Every structure is written in C-alpha cells, then in structure tokens.
Amino acid sequence: MSRPVFVIWAAFGLLAALAVWVYAPGLHGSFLFDDFANLPSLGATGPVQDLPTFWRYVTSGSADPLGRPLSLLSFLLDARDWPADPFPFKRTNLCLHIVNGLLLWQLLRGLGLLIHPEDVSPPGRTRVERAALLAAGMWLLHPLFVSTTLYVVQREAMLPTLFTLTGLLLWLKGRIAFASGRPGWGVAWLMVGLVGCTGLATLSKANGLLLPALALAIEVTLPRRAHERLEPWKCAAYKTAMTVLAVIPASVIGVYLLYQGWHGVVHGISAIRAWSLGQRLMTEPRVLLDYLDLLWLPRPFTPGLFNDHIQASVSLWSPSSTLPALLAIATLIIGALMLRRRLPAVAAAILFYFVGQSIESSSIALELYYEHRNYLPALLMFWPLALWLSDVPQVHAQAAFGRQPDPRHWRLKSGLALVLLIGLAAMTHARASLWGNTHEQALLWAELNPASPRAQVNAAQAEMNAGHAELAVRRLVPALRRAPDESQLALNLLAARCQLGNLDPATLESAAGALRTTRDTGTLLVSWFQRAINQTELSPCPQLDLDAVERLLLAALANPRLTDQPGRRQDLYYLQGYIALARRQPDLALAYFDRALDQQVRVTAAFQQAALLGSAGYPGHALAHLDHYQAKRDLEAQPVLGMPRIHAWVLARQAYWEKELARLRNTLLADQRNQNSPAR
C-alpha cells in the first residue's frame, strides 16, 4: 500500500473512531415509540430459536407491502426474544452507520474520478479523494442523523442506504466496464447493482425502489467528457442497458406515485390523518425546506421524533410560506437540470436529494415530517462543499486543476474543513448524550415542541415516572386547553391527577369530551383502558373505579370517528367485555367478546378473548367463544397480496393457529372438568 493510500485510509479510520466516540453516550439510551410497535414481534410467537419461529418472525412485517423482512432479519443479530436490552441494537446501528460512511466515501471517490479527467496530475487525483473523504466525514458526523442511528427501528432507513450505496458502486463499476470495451461485464455489474441491490434495499424498506432513479439522477449530471469516453457502440449498449434497468423501473415508480396522488385527491385518504392528500402535497415543500435548513445550518438539538405540531397547508397562501416554498423547490430542481454540465456535483446533490425524498415526501399519505427521511437523500449533500474546500474545480479547467493550489487559500480551506468536522462532531456528541438520557430528552423535546401534544404527553409521562405528577399536571392542563379533542392529553392528565390522589369530576369530564371528539388513536385506547381496568382492582385512584372507566368508554363509543371503523369498533366492544369480566359478569363479557369478534373475524382476537375468559375462571364461556369463532371462521378475511399473505401462508403451512387453538381448548376442557368434579 502506497503512502498516500495508507494516509487516506488512516484518515477514514480516525473519522470512524471519532464517530464511535461522539455516538457512545447515546448507546445506553432506551427504546422509544415505534420501537415498541415493531420489536416485540421478536417474541410474539415465542423466542426465535428454530426454523418455524424464524419464518413466523421474518414474515410478520406489515409496514410495507413487502414487510421489510431484511430489516427484521437484522434485528436477530441483537436479540432472539422480547423484552430485550437496547444496547446491542444501538451498537449495531452505529456499526451500520460507519459502514455506510465508508461506502459513501468510495462512491464519491469514484464519481469524482469519473467527472474529472483521467490524466490529471497525482496531486489533483489526491484532492479528489480528499474531497470524497471530507464529504463522507461531514455526512457521517452530522447531528441530524442521530435520530436515525440511535432510534433502533430506523435501521429500516439505514439498511436501504447500505444497499443503495452498494448498488451505486456496482453501477459505476459497470459503467467503467462498458468504457473498457467489456459490455458483457458491464451488463452483469449493472444487473447486480440496479436489480439485485434494488431488491435487497426494497426488502429493507420500500424507498429502496428508488435506487435506479438515483443512479439516473447522477447520470444526467455527468459532464459531456464522461460520456465522450464511451465509443458510439459502447454508448449505445450502455444506454440500452440503462433504459431497461433504470429508466423503465424509475418510470414505473413515477407512474405509481402519480396514481397515488390522483387516487388520494379524488377518493380521499384514511381518516386517521388530519389533512387531505392535496394539503399534504402543498405542505411537503415547506417540510423539505425545513429539512434543508437542518442539514445546512446544523444544530445540536432539534424537535426530534415529534411531528404532530406541523401545520398542514390549506391553500397556496395559508400558511404564507406555502407558495414561496413550492417555488423555491421548483427553482432548485430546474436550476440543477440547467446547470448540470457546468456544476455537476451541485446538480447531482440537488437532484439526488429530491429523488431520494420522492416516495416519503410526496403522494403517499404518510405522516408529514420525520428527520430520518433525510438519511439516504442527503448522501451527496456535502460533496460540492468538500470539492471546493479541497480545491477541486467542477468545470473543464483541466490545466487549473493540475496546478498546485495557492498555499494561503489551501491553509485557510483546510482549517475551515477541520473546523466543520470538529463542530459537527461536537454537536453530534451533545445530541447523542441527550439520547442517552431519556428523561432529559423528553423534557427538552417538549420545550422545543410546545404545540405538539405527543411531546407534552411524553414529557408528562417522564415526569410521572420520576414521581413528579404535579409537574405533569402543570404541563398538561394548558396543553389540553389548547387542544381539547386530544385524548392522549386528557387521559394522561387523568393519570397524573390519579397519581396525586385528587382526580376531580372536571378532569373526568374533559377526558370524556376528548374521547367523544378525538381522531383515531390507534392502539392508545386499548392499552390505556386495559391498564385503567386492571388498576381499579388495586384502588390506587378510588375516583377512577369501573363505573368511571365505563363512562369514559361509552364516550368513546359515541364518537363516530371511532365507531365508523370495524377495527376500532372491535376494540371498543372488547373493552366493554373486559369491564364486564372485571365485574365478574361472564355472560355479559362473552356477549361483548362475541360482538367484538363479529366486527372483524380474526383468529388472534378470538384466541386472546377466550384466553382472558379462561384465565378469569370461566372455561365454559371461553369454550363457547371458541365455538363462536369456529362458526364465523369462513368470514375471516384473507390478507392482501404481499408479506401479510405470505405470513398467513406460513402460519397455515405450520398449522400454527390450529395447534394453538387445540392447546387452548384442551386446557379449557381440563379446567372445566376440574370445576365440575366433586370436591375431595
């Protein structure tokens, strides 16, 4: 290994070591939010210790049509059951982040040598490589990506980046093979890169489908001299391969996004969203500009994981920043296309960024804002700045490129590059330290997101866990006054007052009012009501007895936003049965459980409800509920195409539910016999 090569690899080693140091304080943080929605599948059907449990686990994903099985598979590196220790998960995420930084360095190095003449002087080539390393270092140490790297579940954003970078490197290798007169090898590398890696990236998360489009975003910015290196027949063969492997797949994705936009505007979207798809499309330019602000004006602390405070645009003039943001995004994209030959690195960074955002920030009705959506799109973001700091021109000035830079300018730019890296590392270290302290993190996020109900609830829960319910009450009262239909605020205020022992009728009525008007809350109602019902037996809050809990549940049942949905009706009837069971009214509980099952016939619901009846001491009622399920079983809906369908096939192939139901039935029959046998 030559000395310059050794030096640059040693420099990357120092960057990697610096990344480990700045992230180390955050490795001891806890799981957060969506971690608890996704990771428990590790133990949902038992510890993943054999092939049957392995296949049940890997096919259990439902976030995308394909279920993100590679992301699920990667979690097995860290645990085989749930609950689990978060440290191994965060450690693996950090290792993956560093590997992505390494691949990014190699990609930018290859792009730099492709853009610039092959016959530049060795010092010029060294500056290209230095620029690539500097750009990769700025990305690796940027504080914005702490909320991806230390948020365990966002490995689902990191793995597609790994496969996208690998695919782009293989695409470059294929392009070089075409230029060298080896079209067969060129096609092979393109197939592996643009087809194989796209498949792997997509099996990690759906935005992996963008890999061919990202390759095209770079391709259109390459200077003419990069194309002139291909002889006419090589150029024709390369264009044909790229048309088949990149242009057509990218066009299919574009058509799909247009269809999603048309369908969402014409037919509407899920009622769980507080905005229409048209409003989302007007809002996203504002969101993208805010992302760019966070990327180019980094700061140690940001709003983090909370996005429910984002105000959707209701017209091009409300908020007033809507139209300017839309025009700014359009100007950036058009400008990049017009200047792509003169400023290829700048154009590539801009086009790559917006193509990378095209799935999650356009016509699919996802939430409006998440910081982790920048992880992949921002890969090329700092490359133009690094080229300038390394005295690498982006234009044809080959003679100027071969000259040594002015020593004074070189020292100044080198110093600036060092300051940038140190500044980014310091901010990332500060932010990672916050991620290692869940209590302080919750309080700061609430301070940075005063209009976010989720942030205020998260902080209030942290205060209650620390034994300061009075602080939680002080926080939640004004928040609920601003948003009286937010059930999460109302229910947590109720819990805080219970902890203080002074639950008053006004708080109960506020909670009931919120439940009558709230939007779909997902699993919040079931989890809260189950805890509340269980706690009535312990009497930590005498005012919140079963009668009070039932009044709150009846308020939720009066909310058409909830009862219009079969799944949510099932939850509410299930909770009525749960209350009846707590009152030792098994006949009523069975009636409610049967009614809940009728809303959506699901074996999981039948099994859970029968198990509850059995564990409460009513095996005969549990058997009757299983019989009710058997009578309705033909009405059970089959999953749609995709991973849910495969998961259902795996369960059927293993006869999983037949075995579980038979085991439960045998247990219930034995319990019933014991109940009916004469006392000894």
mmCIF file with all atom_site columns, C-alpha atoms in Angstrom, residues 162-289:
data_model
loop_
_atom_site.group_PDB
_atom_site.id
_atom_site.type_symbol
_atom_site.label_atom_id
_atom_site.label_alt_id
_atom_site.label_comp_id
_atom_site.label_asym_id
_atom_site.label_entity_id
_atom_site.label_seq_id
_atom_site.pdbx_PDB_ins_code
_atom_site.Cartn_x
_atom_site.Cartn_y
_atom_site.Cartn_z
_atom_site.occupancy
_atom_site.B_iso_or_equiv
_atom_site.pdbx_formal_charge
_atom_site.auth_seq_id
_atom_site.auth_comp_id
_atom_site.auth_asym_id
_atom_site.auth_atom_id
_atom_site.pdbx_PDB_model_num
ATOM 1   C CA . LEU A 1 162 ? -26.396 0.351  2.670   1.00 0.00 ? 162 LEU A CA 1
ATOM 2   C CA . PHE A 1 163 ? -27.802 -1.489 -0.339  1.00 0.00 ? 163 PHE A CA 1
ATOM 3   C CA . THR A 1 164 ? -28.305 1.737  -2.317  1.00 0.00 ? 164 THR A CA 1
ATOM 4   C CA . LEU A 1 165 ? -24.673 2.719  -1.852  1.00 0.00 ? 165 LEU A CA 1
ATOM 5   C CA . THR A 1 166 ? -23.584 -0.792 -2.811  1.00 0.00 ? 166 THR A CA 1
ATOM 6   C CA . GLY A 1 167 ? -25.804 -0.698 -5.882  1.00 0.00 ? 167 GLY A CA 1
ATOM 7   C CA . LEU A 1 168 ? -24.430 2.681  -6.995  1.00 0.00 ? 168 LEU A CA 1
ATOM 8   C CA . LEU A 1 169 ? -20.865 1.452  -6.585  1.00 0.00 ? 169 LEU A CA 1
ATOM 9   C CA . LEU A 1 170 ? -21.674 -1.569 -8.750  1.00 0.00 ? 170 LEU A CA 1
ATOM 10  C CA . TRP A 1 171 ? -23.371 0.703  -11.289 1.00 0.00 ? 171 TRP A CA 1
ATOM 11  C CA . LEU A 1 172 ? -20.162 2.735  -11.513 1.00 0.00 ? 172 LEU A CA 1
ATOM 12  C CA . LYS A 1 173 ? -18.183 -0.454 -11.936 1.00 0.00 ? 173 LYS A CA 1
ATOM 13  C CA . GLY A 1 174 ? -20.492 -1.490 -14.763 1.00 0.00 ? 174 GLY A CA 1
ATOM 14  C CA . ARG A 1 175 ? -20.133 1.890  -16.450 1.00 0.00 ? 175 ARG A CA 1
ATOM 15  C CA . ILE A 1 176 ? -16.346 1.561  -16.329 1.00 0.00 ? 176 ILE A CA 1
ATOM 16  C CA . ALA A 1 177 ? -16.627 -1.946 -17.802 1.00 0.00 ? 177 ALA A CA 1
ATOM 17  C CA . PHE A 1 178 ? -18.594 -0.553 -20.763 1.00 0.00 ? 178 PHE A CA 1
ATOM 18  C CA . ALA A 1 179 ? -15.955 2.158  -21.260 1.00 0.00 ? 179 ALA A CA 1
ATOM 19  C CA . SER A 1 180 ? -13.233 -0.518 -21.212 1.00 0.00 ? 180 SER A CA 1
ATOM 20  C CA . GLY A 1 181 ? -14.873 -2.474 -24.020 1.00 0.00 ? 181 GLY A CA 1
ATOM 21  C CA . ARG A 1 182 ? -16.340 -5.205 -21.804 1.00 0.00 ? 182 ARG A CA 1
ATOM 22  C CA . PRO A 1 183 ? -20.107 -4.793 -22.301 1.00 0.00 ? 183 PRO A CA 1
ATOM 23  C CA . GLY A 1 184 ? -20.813 -8.291 -21.001 1.00 0.00 ? 184 GLY A CA 1
ATOM 24  C CA . TRP A 1 185 ? -19.222 -7.497 -17.660 1.00 0.00 ? 185 TRP A CA 1
ATOM 25  C CA . GLY A 1 186 ? -20.878 -4.087 -17.757 1.00 0.00 ? 186 GLY A CA 1
ATOM 26  C CA . VAL A 1 187 ? -24.335 -5.603 -18.066 1.00 0.00 ? 187 VAL A CA 1
ATOM 27  C CA . ALA A 1 188 ? -23.526 -8.094 -15.321 1.00 0.00 ? 188 ALA A CA 1
ATOM 28  C CA . TRP A 1 189 ? -22.441 -5.360 -12.895 1.00 0.00 ? 189 TRP A CA 1
ATOM 29  C CA . LEU A 1 190 ? -25.479 -3.252 -13.763 1.00 0.00 ? 190 LEU A CA 1
ATOM 30  C CA . MET A 1 191 ? -27.763 -6.226 -13.214 1.00 0.00 ? 191 MET A CA 1
ATOM 31  C CA . VAL A 1 192 ? -26.264 -6.974 -9.805  1.00 0.00 ? 192 VAL A CA 1
ATOM 32  C CA . GLY A 1 193 ? -26.231 -3.297 -8.817  1.00 0.00 ? 193 GLY A CA 1
ATOM 33  C CA . LEU A 1 194 ? -29.501 -1.944 -10.216 1.00 0.00 ? 194 LEU A CA 1
ATOM 34  C CA . VAL A 1 195 ? -31.589 -5.100 -9.939  1.00 0.00 ? 195 VAL A CA 1
ATOM 35  C CA . GLY A 1 196 ? -30.075 -7.173 -7.143  1.00 0.00 ? 196 GLY A CA 1
ATOM 36  C CA . CYS A 1 197 ? -29.321 -4.309 -4.776  1.00 0.00 ? 197 CYS A CA 1
ATOM 37  C CA . THR A 1 198 ? -32.670 -2.663 -5.533  1.00 0.00 ? 198 THR A CA 1
ATOM 38  C CA . GLY A 1 199 ? -34.337 -5.889 -4.450  1.00 0.00 ? 199 GLY A CA 1
ATOM 39  C CA . LEU A 1 200 ? -32.316 -6.061 -1.237  1.00 0.00 ? 200 LEU A CA 1
ATOM 40  C CA . ALA A 1 201 ? -32.941 -2.378 -0.473  1.00 0.00 ? 201 ALA A CA 1
ATOM 41  C CA . THR A 1 202 ? -36.674 -2.783 -1.108  1.00 0.00 ? 202 THR A CA 1
ATOM 42  C CA . LEU A 1 203 ? -36.833 -5.800 1.195   1.00 0.00 ? 203 LEU A CA 1
ATOM 43  C CA . SER A 1 204 ? -35.421 -3.486 3.870   1.00 0.00 ? 204 SER A CA 1
ATOM 44  C CA . LYS A 1 205 ? -37.824 -0.610 3.188   1.00 0.00 ? 205 LYS A CA 1
ATOM 45  C CA . ALA A 1 206 ? -39.960 0.449  0.233   1.00 0.00 ? 206 ALA A CA 1
ATOM 46  C CA . ASN A 1 207 ? -37.893 3.527  -0.649  1.00 0.00 ? 207 ASN A CA 1
ATOM 47  C CA . GLY A 1 208 ? -35.152 1.130  -1.751  1.00 0.00 ? 208 GLY A CA 1
ATOM 48  C CA . LEU A 1 209 ? -37.097 1.074  -5.024  1.00 0.00 ? 209 LEU A CA 1
ATOM 49  C CA . LEU A 1 210 ? -35.544 4.460  -5.803  1.00 0.00 ? 210 LEU A CA 1
ATOM 50  C CA . LEU A 1 211 ? -32.058 3.056  -6.473  1.00 0.00 ? 211 LEU A CA 1
ATOM 51  C CA . PRO A 1 212 ? -32.409 3.065  -10.309 1.00 0.00 ? 212 PRO A CA 1
ATOM 52  C CA . ALA A 1 213 ? -33.817 6.602  -10.216 1.00 0.00 ? 213 ALA A CA 1
ATOM 53  C CA . LEU A 1 214 ? -30.936 7.748  -8.004  1.00 0.00 ? 214 LEU A CA 1
ATOM 54  C CA . ALA A 1 215 ? -28.441 6.303  -10.494 1.00 0.00 ? 215 ALA A CA 1
ATOM 55  C CA . LEU A 1 216 ? -30.199 8.281  -13.246 1.00 0.00 ? 216 LEU A CA 1
ATOM 56  C CA . ALA A 1 217 ? -30.080 11.452 -11.119 1.00 0.00 ? 217 ALA A CA 1
ATOM 57  C CA . ILE A 1 218 ? -26.289 11.117 -11.070 1.00 0.00 ? 218 ILE A CA 1
ATOM 58  C CA . GLU A 1 219 ? -26.035 10.006 -14.695 1.00 0.00 ? 219 GLU A CA 1
ATOM 59  C CA . VAL A 1 220 ? -27.755 13.108 -16.095 1.00 0.00 ? 220 VAL A CA 1
ATOM 60  C CA . THR A 1 221 ? -25.306 15.377 -14.259 1.00 0.00 ? 221 THR A CA 1
ATOM 61  C CA . LEU A 1 222 ? -22.124 13.774 -15.601 1.00 0.00 ? 222 LEU A CA 1
ATOM 62  C CA . PRO A 1 223 ? -20.132 16.198 -17.797 1.00 0.00 ? 223 PRO A CA 1
ATOM 63  C CA . ARG A 1 224 ? -20.005 15.544 -21.527 1.00 0.00 ? 224 ARG A CA 1
ATOM 64  C CA . ARG A 1 225 ? -16.430 14.376 -21.334 1.00 0.00 ? 225 ARG A CA 1
ATOM 65  C CA . ALA A 1 226 ? -17.559 11.499 -19.105 1.00 0.00 ? 226 ALA A CA 1
ATOM 66  C CA . HIS A 1 227 ? -19.872 10.361 -21.913 1.00 0.00 ? 227 HIS A CA 1
ATOM 67  C CA . GLU A 1 228 ? -17.313 11.013 -24.638 1.00 0.00 ? 228 GLU A CA 1
ATOM 68  C CA . ARG A 1 229 ? -15.097 8.301  -23.171 1.00 0.00 ? 229 ARG A CA 1
ATOM 69  C CA . LEU A 1 230 ? -17.625 5.769  -24.439 1.00 0.00 ? 230 LEU A CA 1
ATOM 70  C CA . GLU A 1 231 ? -17.249 4.869  -28.121 1.00 0.00 ? 231 GLU A CA 1
ATOM 71  C CA . PRO A 1 232 ? -20.519 5.083  -30.121 1.00 0.00 ? 232 PRO A CA 1
ATOM 72  C CA . TRP A 1 233 ? -21.302 1.359  -29.979 1.00 0.00 ? 233 TRP A CA 1
ATOM 73  C CA . LYS A 1 234 ? -20.371 1.196  -26.292 1.00 0.00 ? 234 LYS A CA 1
ATOM 74  C CA . CYS A 1 235 ? -22.514 4.245  -25.620 1.00 0.00 ? 235 CYS A CA 1
ATOM 75  C CA . ALA A 1 236 ? -25.478 2.669  -27.426 1.00 0.00 ? 236 ALA A CA 1
ATOM 76  C CA . ALA A 1 237 ? -25.099 -0.582 -25.483 1.00 0.00 ? 237 ALA A CA 1
ATOM 77  C CA . TYR A 1 238 ? -24.815 1.308  -22.211 1.00 0.00 ? 238 TYR A CA 1
ATOM 78  C CA . LYS A 1 239 ? -27.891 3.424  -22.996 1.00 0.00 ? 239 LYS A CA 1
ATOM 79  C CA . THR A 1 240 ? -29.889 0.306  -23.832 1.00 0.00 ? 240 THR A CA 1
ATOM 80  C CA . ALA A 1 241 ? -28.886 -1.348 -20.567 1.00 0.00 ? 241 ALA A CA 1
ATOM 81  C CA . MET A 1 242 ? -29.695 1.782  -18.561 1.00 0.00 ? 242 MET A CA 1
ATOM 82  C CA . THR A 1 243 ? -33.059 2.131  -20.294 1.00 0.00 ? 243 THR A CA 1
ATOM 83  C CA . VAL A 1 244 ? -34.045 -1.387 -19.331 1.00 0.00 ? 244 VAL A CA 1
ATOM 84  C CA . LEU A 1 245 ? -32.521 -1.459 -15.860 1.00 0.00 ? 245 LEU A CA 1
ATOM 85  C CA . ALA A 1 246 ? -33.003 2.151  -14.711 1.00 0.00 ? 246 ALA A CA 1
ATOM 86  C CA . VAL A 1 247 ? -35.272 4.286  -16.906 1.00 0.00 ? 247 VAL A CA 1
ATOM 87  C CA . ILE A 1 248 ? -38.159 1.814  -17.069 1.00 0.00 ? 248 ILE A CA 1
ATOM 88  C CA . PRO A 1 249 ? -38.139 0.955  -13.317 1.00 0.00 ? 249 PRO A CA 1
ATOM 89  C CA . ALA A 1 250 ? -37.865 4.637  -12.402 1.00 0.00 ? 250 ALA A CA 1
ATOM 90  C CA . SER A 1 251 ? -40.762 5.445  -14.744 1.00 0.00 ? 251 SER A CA 1
ATOM 91  C CA . VAL A 1 252 ? -42.908 2.758  -13.140 1.00 0.00 ? 252 VAL A CA 1
ATOM 92  C CA . ILE A 1 253 ? -42.284 4.285  -9.711  1.00 0.00 ? 253 ILE A CA 1
ATOM 93  C CA . GLY A 1 254 ? -43.120 7.729  -11.080 1.00 0.00 ? 254 GLY A CA 1
ATOM 94  C CA . VAL A 1 255 ? -46.392 6.496  -12.575 1.00 0.00 ? 255 VAL A CA 1
ATOM 95  C CA . TYR A 1 256 ? -47.266 4.777  -9.297  1.00 0.00 ? 256 TYR A CA 1
ATOM 96  C CA . LEU A 1 257 ? -46.692 7.988  -7.323  1.00 0.00 ? 257 LEU A CA 1
ATOM 97  C CA . LEU A 1 258 ? -48.845 9.925  -9.790  1.00 0.00 ? 258 LEU A CA 1
ATOM 98  C CA . TYR A 1 259 ? -51.586 7.319  -9.453  1.00 0.00 ? 259 TYR A CA 1
ATOM 99  C CA . GLN A 1 260 ? -51.390 7.509  -5.662  1.00 0.00 ? 260 GLN A CA 1
ATOM 100 C CA . GLY A 1 261 ? -51.719 11.279 -5.898  1.00 0.00 ? 261 GLY A CA 1
ATOM 101 C CA . TRP A 1 262 ? -54.722 11.102 -8.205  1.00 0.00 ? 262 TRP A CA 1
ATOM 102 C CA . HIS A 1 263 ? -56.411 8.408  -6.134  1.00 0.00 ? 263 HIS A CA 1
ATOM 103 C CA . GLY A 1 264 ? -55.814 10.233 -2.852  1.00 0.00 ? 264 GLY A CA 1
ATOM 104 C CA . VAL A 1 265 ? -57.110 13.561 -4.151  1.00 0.00 ? 265 VAL A CA 1
ATOM 105 C CA . VAL A 1 266 ? -60.191 12.060 -5.826  1.00 0.00 ? 266 VAL A CA 1
ATOM 106 C CA . HIS A 1 267 ? -61.140 9.325  -3.354  1.00 0.00 ? 267 HIS A CA 1
ATOM 107 C CA . GLY A 1 268 ? -59.625 10.636 -0.134  1.00 0.00 ? 268 GLY A CA 1
ATOM 108 C CA . ILE A 1 269 ? -57.295 9.003  2.395   1.00 0.00 ? 269 ILE A CA 1
ATOM 109 C CA . SER A 1 270 ? -57.537 7.364  5.796   1.00 0.00 ? 270 SER A CA 1
ATOM 110 C CA . ALA A 1 271 ? -59.498 9.208  8.460   1.00 0.00 ? 271 ALA A CA 1
ATOM 111 C CA . ILE A 1 272 ? -56.525 8.784  10.781  1.00 0.00 ? 272 ILE A CA 1
ATOM 112 C CA . ARG A 1 273 ? -54.950 11.792 9.032   1.00 0.00 ? 273 ARG A CA 1
ATOM 113 C CA . ALA A 1 274 ? -55.976 15.316 9.994   1.00 0.00 ? 274 ALA A CA 1
ATOM 114 C CA . TRP A 1 275 ? -55.321 16.577 6.464   1.00 0.00 ? 275 TRP A CA 1
ATOM 115 C CA . SER A 1 276 ? -56.209 15.701 2.880   1.00 0.00 ? 276 SER A CA 1
ATOM 116 C CA . LEU A 1 277 ? -53.690 14.460 0.332   1.00 0.00 ? 277 LEU A CA 1
ATOM 117 C CA . GLY A 1 278 ? -53.904 17.759 -1.519  1.00 0.00 ? 278 GLY A CA 1
ATOM 118 C CA . GLN A 1 279 ? -52.954 19.552 1.685   1.00 0.00 ? 279 GLN A CA 1
ATOM 119 C CA . ARG A 1 280 ? -50.057 17.142 2.160   1.00 0.00 ? 280 ARG A CA 1
ATOM 120 C CA . LEU A 1 281 ? -48.736 17.873 -1.312  1.00 0.00 ? 281 LEU A CA 1
ATOM 121 C CA . MET A 1 282 ? -48.818 21.603 -0.575  1.00 0.00 ? 282 MET A CA 1
ATOM 122 C CA . THR A 1 283 ? -47.181 21.096 2.833   1.00 0.00 ? 283 THR A CA 1
ATOM 123 C CA . GLU A 1 284 ? -44.233 18.941 1.795   1.00 0.00 ? 284 GLU A CA 1
ATOM 124 C CA . PRO A 1 285 ? -42.258 21.760 0.050   1.00 0.00 ? 285 PRO A CA 1
ATOM 125 C CA . ARG A 1 286 ? -42.251 23.609 3.366   1.00 0.00 ? 286 ARG A CA 1
ATOM 126 C CA . VAL A 1 287 ? -41.132 20.434 5.115   1.00 0.00 ? 287 VAL A CA 1
ATOM 127 C CA . LEU A 1 288 ? -38.340 19.860 2.591   1.00 0.00 ? 288 LEU A CA 1
ATOM 128 C CA . LEU A 1 289 ? -37.031 23.397 3.072   1.00 0.00 ? 289 LEU A CA 1
#
